[in-house]
Amino acid sequence: METDYESVAVAPDVLARLRERDDAGRVPRPFTDAEGGAPLRCCLRHSRAGERLVLVSYAPLRGWAARTGAEPGPYDEVGPVFVHAEPCDGQVSGPGYPAALHGARRVLRAYDAGGRILGGTLVELPRERAGEVDGLLAEVFADPAVALVHVRAVEFGCFMVEIRRRSA
């Protein structure tokens, strides 16, 4: 499905900062993922057994607001994300929804250019139907006021990925 939006992983410069000190002010502690399966926000895939990871607190609107001049105010949420403990060479962006990170319950939170939340769409689809999320995202982005969408896991509130309009 051709889309007018793309999934964007956490930027390399932000990852470097988070690996030193996260957005909650903590120094991350690397660990070896014995089982694999952690959703990685640095490369938009699940971890493999034996990979070195860190779990960091991340405020996704904060960096976006700093780059764009937006003011997210109370929507400046901080939450847990898994990333590789060292820089990786994985996918950093791509068209459409990253089905590899899909879980049964996600919420699509739409934000305007000022950083204010416009609403949310609850997604309850099994992984094998993750491709249907692109249709839901197309509906969200049909509103010209939507500047970006954050996908979050419902159960833990974890930020999964940012979806942005593609640059012209």
CSV table of C-alpha atoms in Angstrom, one decimal:
chain,number,residue,atom,x,y,z
A,1,MET,CA,0.0,0.0,0.0
A,2,GLU,CA,1.4,3.4,-1.0
A,3,THR,CA,1.2,5.9,1.8
A,4,ASP,CA,1.7,9.6,2.4
A,5,TYR,CA,3.3,8.9,5.7
A,6,GLU,CA,6.3,7.0,7.1
A,7,SER,CA,7.4,5.3,10.2
A,8,VAL,CA,10.4,6.9,11.9
A,9,ALA,CA,12.7,5.2,14.4
A,10,VAL,CA,14.3,7.2,17.2
A,11,ALA,CA,17.0,9.4,15.6
A,12,PRO,CA,20.7,8.3,16.1
A,13,ASP,CA,21.7,11.5,17.9
A,14,VAL,CA,18.8,11.0,20.3
A,15,LEU,CA,19.7,7.4,20.8
A,16,ALA,CA,23.3,8.4,21.6
A,17,ARG,CA,22.0,10.8,24.3
A,18,LEU,CA,19.6,8.2,25.7
A,19,ARG,CA,22.3,5.6,26.1
A,20,GLU,CA,24.2,8.1,28.3
A,21,ARG,CA,21.3,9.5,30.3
A,22,ASP,CA,17.7,9.0,29.5
A,23,ASP,CA,14.8,11.5,29.5
A,24,ALA,CA,14.1,10.8,33.2
A,25,GLY,CA,17.7,11.6,34.1
A,26,ARG,CA,18.8,8.0,34.7
A,27,VAL,CA,22.0,6.3,33.5
A,28,PRO,CA,20.8,3.2,31.6
A,29,ARG,CA,22.1,-0.3,32.5
A,30,PRO,CA,22.8,-2.6,29.6
A,31,PHE,CA,21.6,-6.2,29.8
A,32,THR,CA,21.6,-9.2,27.6
A,33,ASP,CA,18.2,-10.1,26.3
A,34,ALA,CA,18.1,-13.9,27.0
A,35,GLU,CA,14.9,-14.6,25.2
A,36,GLY,CA,14.5,-12.0,22.5
A,37,GLY,CA,11.3,-10.3,21.5
A,38,ALA,CA,11.7,-6.8,22.9
A,39,PRO,CA,10.4,-4.1,20.5
A,40,LEU,CA,13.4,-2.1,19.5
A,41,ARG,CA,12.7,1.6,18.7
A,42,CYS,CA,16.2,2.1,17.2
A,43,CYS,CA,15.7,-0.2,14.3
A,44,LEU,CA,11.9,-1.0,14.2
A,45,ARG,CA,12.2,-4.8,14.9
A,46,HIS,CA,12.1,-7.2,17.7
A,47,SER,CA,15.3,-8.1,19.5
A,48,ARG,CA,17.0,-11.5,19.1
A,49,ALA,CA,18.1,-13.7,21.9
A,50,GLY,CA,21.6,-12.7,23.1
A,51,GLU,CA,21.5,-9.0,22.0
A,52,ARG,CA,22.6,-6.3,24.3
A,53,LEU,CA,19.9,-3.8,25.1
A,54,VAL,CA,19.0,-0.9,27.4
A,55,LEU,CA,15.6,0.1,28.6
A,56,VAL,CA,15.4,3.9,28.8
A,57,SER,CA,12.8,6.5,29.5
A,58,TYR,CA,12.0,8.5,26.4
A,59,ALA,CA,9.9,11.6,25.8
A,60,PRO,CA,9.2,11.5,22.1
A,61,LEU,CA,7.3,14.8,21.8
A,62,ARG,CA,10.2,16.7,23.6
A,63,GLY,CA,12.7,16.2,20.8
A,64,TRP,CA,10.1,16.8,18.1
A,65,ALA,CA,9.0,20.0,19.8
A,66,ALA,CA,12.6,21.2,20.1
A,67,ARG,CA,13.1,20.8,16.3
A,68,THR,CA,9.8,22.3,15.3
A,69,GLY,CA,9.1,25.0,18.0
A,70,ALA,CA,6.0,23.2,19.1
A,71,GLU,CA,4.9,23.3,22.8
A,72,PRO,CA,3.4,19.9,23.8
A,73,GLY,CA,2.8,21.0,27.4
A,74,PRO,CA,1.1,18.3,29.4
A,75,TYR,CA,1.4,15.9,26.5
A,76,ASP,CA,5.1,15.6,27.0
A,77,GLU,CA,4.9,12.0,28.2
A,78,VAL,CA,8.0,10.0,29.3
A,79,GLY,CA,7.9,6.3,29.0
A,80,PRO,CA,10.0,3.1,28.6
A,81,VAL,CA,11.5,2.0,25.3
A,82,PHE,CA,14.0,-0.7,24.4
A,83,VAL,CA,17.0,0.1,22.2
A,84,HIS,CA,20.2,-1.6,21.4
A,85,ALA,CA,23.0,-0.8,24.0
A,86,GLU,CA,25.3,0.2,21.1
A,87,PRO,CA,24.5,1.9,17.8
A,88,CYS,CA,23.0,-0.5,15.2
A,89,ASP,CA,22.5,-0.3,11.5
A,90,GLY,CA,18.9,-1.3,11.3
A,91,GLN,CA,16.0,0.3,9.5
A,92,VAL,CA,15.5,3.9,10.7
A,93,SER,CA,12.4,4.8,8.6
A,94,GLY,CA,10.1,3.3,6.0
A,95,PRO,CA,6.7,3.8,4.3
A,96,GLY,CA,3.6,2.8,6.2
A,97,TYR,CA,3.1,1.1,9.5
A,98,PRO,CA,5.9,-1.1,10.9
A,99,ALA,CA,3.9,-4.4,11.1
A,100,ALA,CA,6.9,-6.1,12.8
A,101,LEU,CA,6.3,-4.1,15.9
A,102,HIS,CA,2.5,-4.7,16.0
A,103,GLY,CA,0.9,-6.1,19.1
A,104,ALA,CA,-2.8,-7.0,19.6
A,105,ARG,CA,-3.7,-3.6,21.3
A,106,ARG,CA,-2.2,-0.3,20.1
A,107,VAL,CA,-3.4,3.3,20.2
A,108,LEU,CA,-2.7,5.8,17.5
A,109,ARG,CA,-2.4,9.2,19.1
A,110,ALA,CA,-2.7,12.2,16.7
A,111,TYR,CA,-0.9,15.5,17.4
A,112,ASP,CA,-1.2,18.9,15.7
A,113,ALA,CA,1.8,21.1,14.7
A,114,GLY,CA,1.6,22.8,18.1
A,115,GLY,CA,2.1,19.5,20.0
A,116,ARG,CA,-1.4,19.2,21.2
A,117,ILE,CA,-3.2,15.9,21.1
A,118,LEU,CA,-6.1,15.7,18.6
A,119,GLY,CA,-7.4,12.3,19.5
A,120,GLY,CA,-6.7,8.7,19.6
A,121,THR,CA,-7.7,5.5,17.7
A,122,LEU,CA,-7.7,2.2,19.5
A,123,VAL,CA,-6.5,-0.7,17.4
A,124,GLU,CA,-7.3,-4.2,18.4
A,125,LEU,CA,-6.1,-6.5,15.7
A,126,PRO,CA,-4.0,-9.7,15.8
A,127,ARG,CA,-0.5,-9.5,14.4
A,128,GLU,CA,-1.6,-11.3,11.2
A,129,ARG,CA,-3.9,-8.4,10.4
A,130,ALA,CA,-1.3,-5.6,11.1
A,131,GLY,CA,-1.5,-4.5,7.5
A,132,GLU,CA,-5.0,-3.1,8.2
A,133,VAL,CA,-3.4,-0.4,10.4
A,134,ASP,CA,-2.3,1.5,7.3
A,135,GLY,CA,-6.0,2.1,6.4
A,136,LEU,CA,-6.6,3.5,9.9
A,137,LEU,CA,-3.5,5.7,9.6
A,138,ALA,CA,-4.8,7.0,6.2
A,139,GLU,CA,-8.0,8.0,7.9
A,140,VAL,CA,-6.2,9.8,10.7
A,141,PHE,CA,-3.9,11.6,8.3
A,142,ALA,CA,-6.9,12.7,6.2
A,143,ASP,CA,-7.3,15.4,8.8
A,144,PRO,CA,-5.0,18.2,7.6
A,145,ALA,CA,-4.4,19.3,11.2
A,146,VAL,CA,-2.6,16.0,12.0
A,147,ALA,CA,1.1,16.6,12.0
A,148,LEU,CA,2.2,13.3,13.4
A,149,VAL,CA,1.0,10.1,15.1
A,150,HIS,CA,2.5,8.3,18.0
A,151,VAL,CA,1.8,4.6,18.2
A,152,ARG,CA,1.7,3.3,21.8
A,153,ALA,CA,1.2,-0.1,23.4
A,154,VAL,CA,-2.1,0.0,25.4
A,155,GLU,CA,-1.1,-2.2,28.3
A,156,PHE,CA,2.2,-0.6,29.2
A,157,GLY,CA,1.8,2.8,27.5
A,158,CYS,CA,5.1,2.3,25.8
A,159,PHE,CA,5.9,4.5,22.8
A,160,MET,CA,6.3,2.2,19.8
A,161,VAL,CA,7.0,4.4,16.8
A,162,GLU,CA,6.4,7.9,15.3
A,163,ILE,CA,4.4,8.2,12.1
A,164,ARG,CA,5.0,11.4,10.1
A,165,ARG,CA,3.7,12.8,6.9
A,166,ARG,CA,6.3,12.2,4.2
A,167,SER,CA,8.3,15.2,3.0
A,168,ALA,CA,7.4,16.5,-0.4
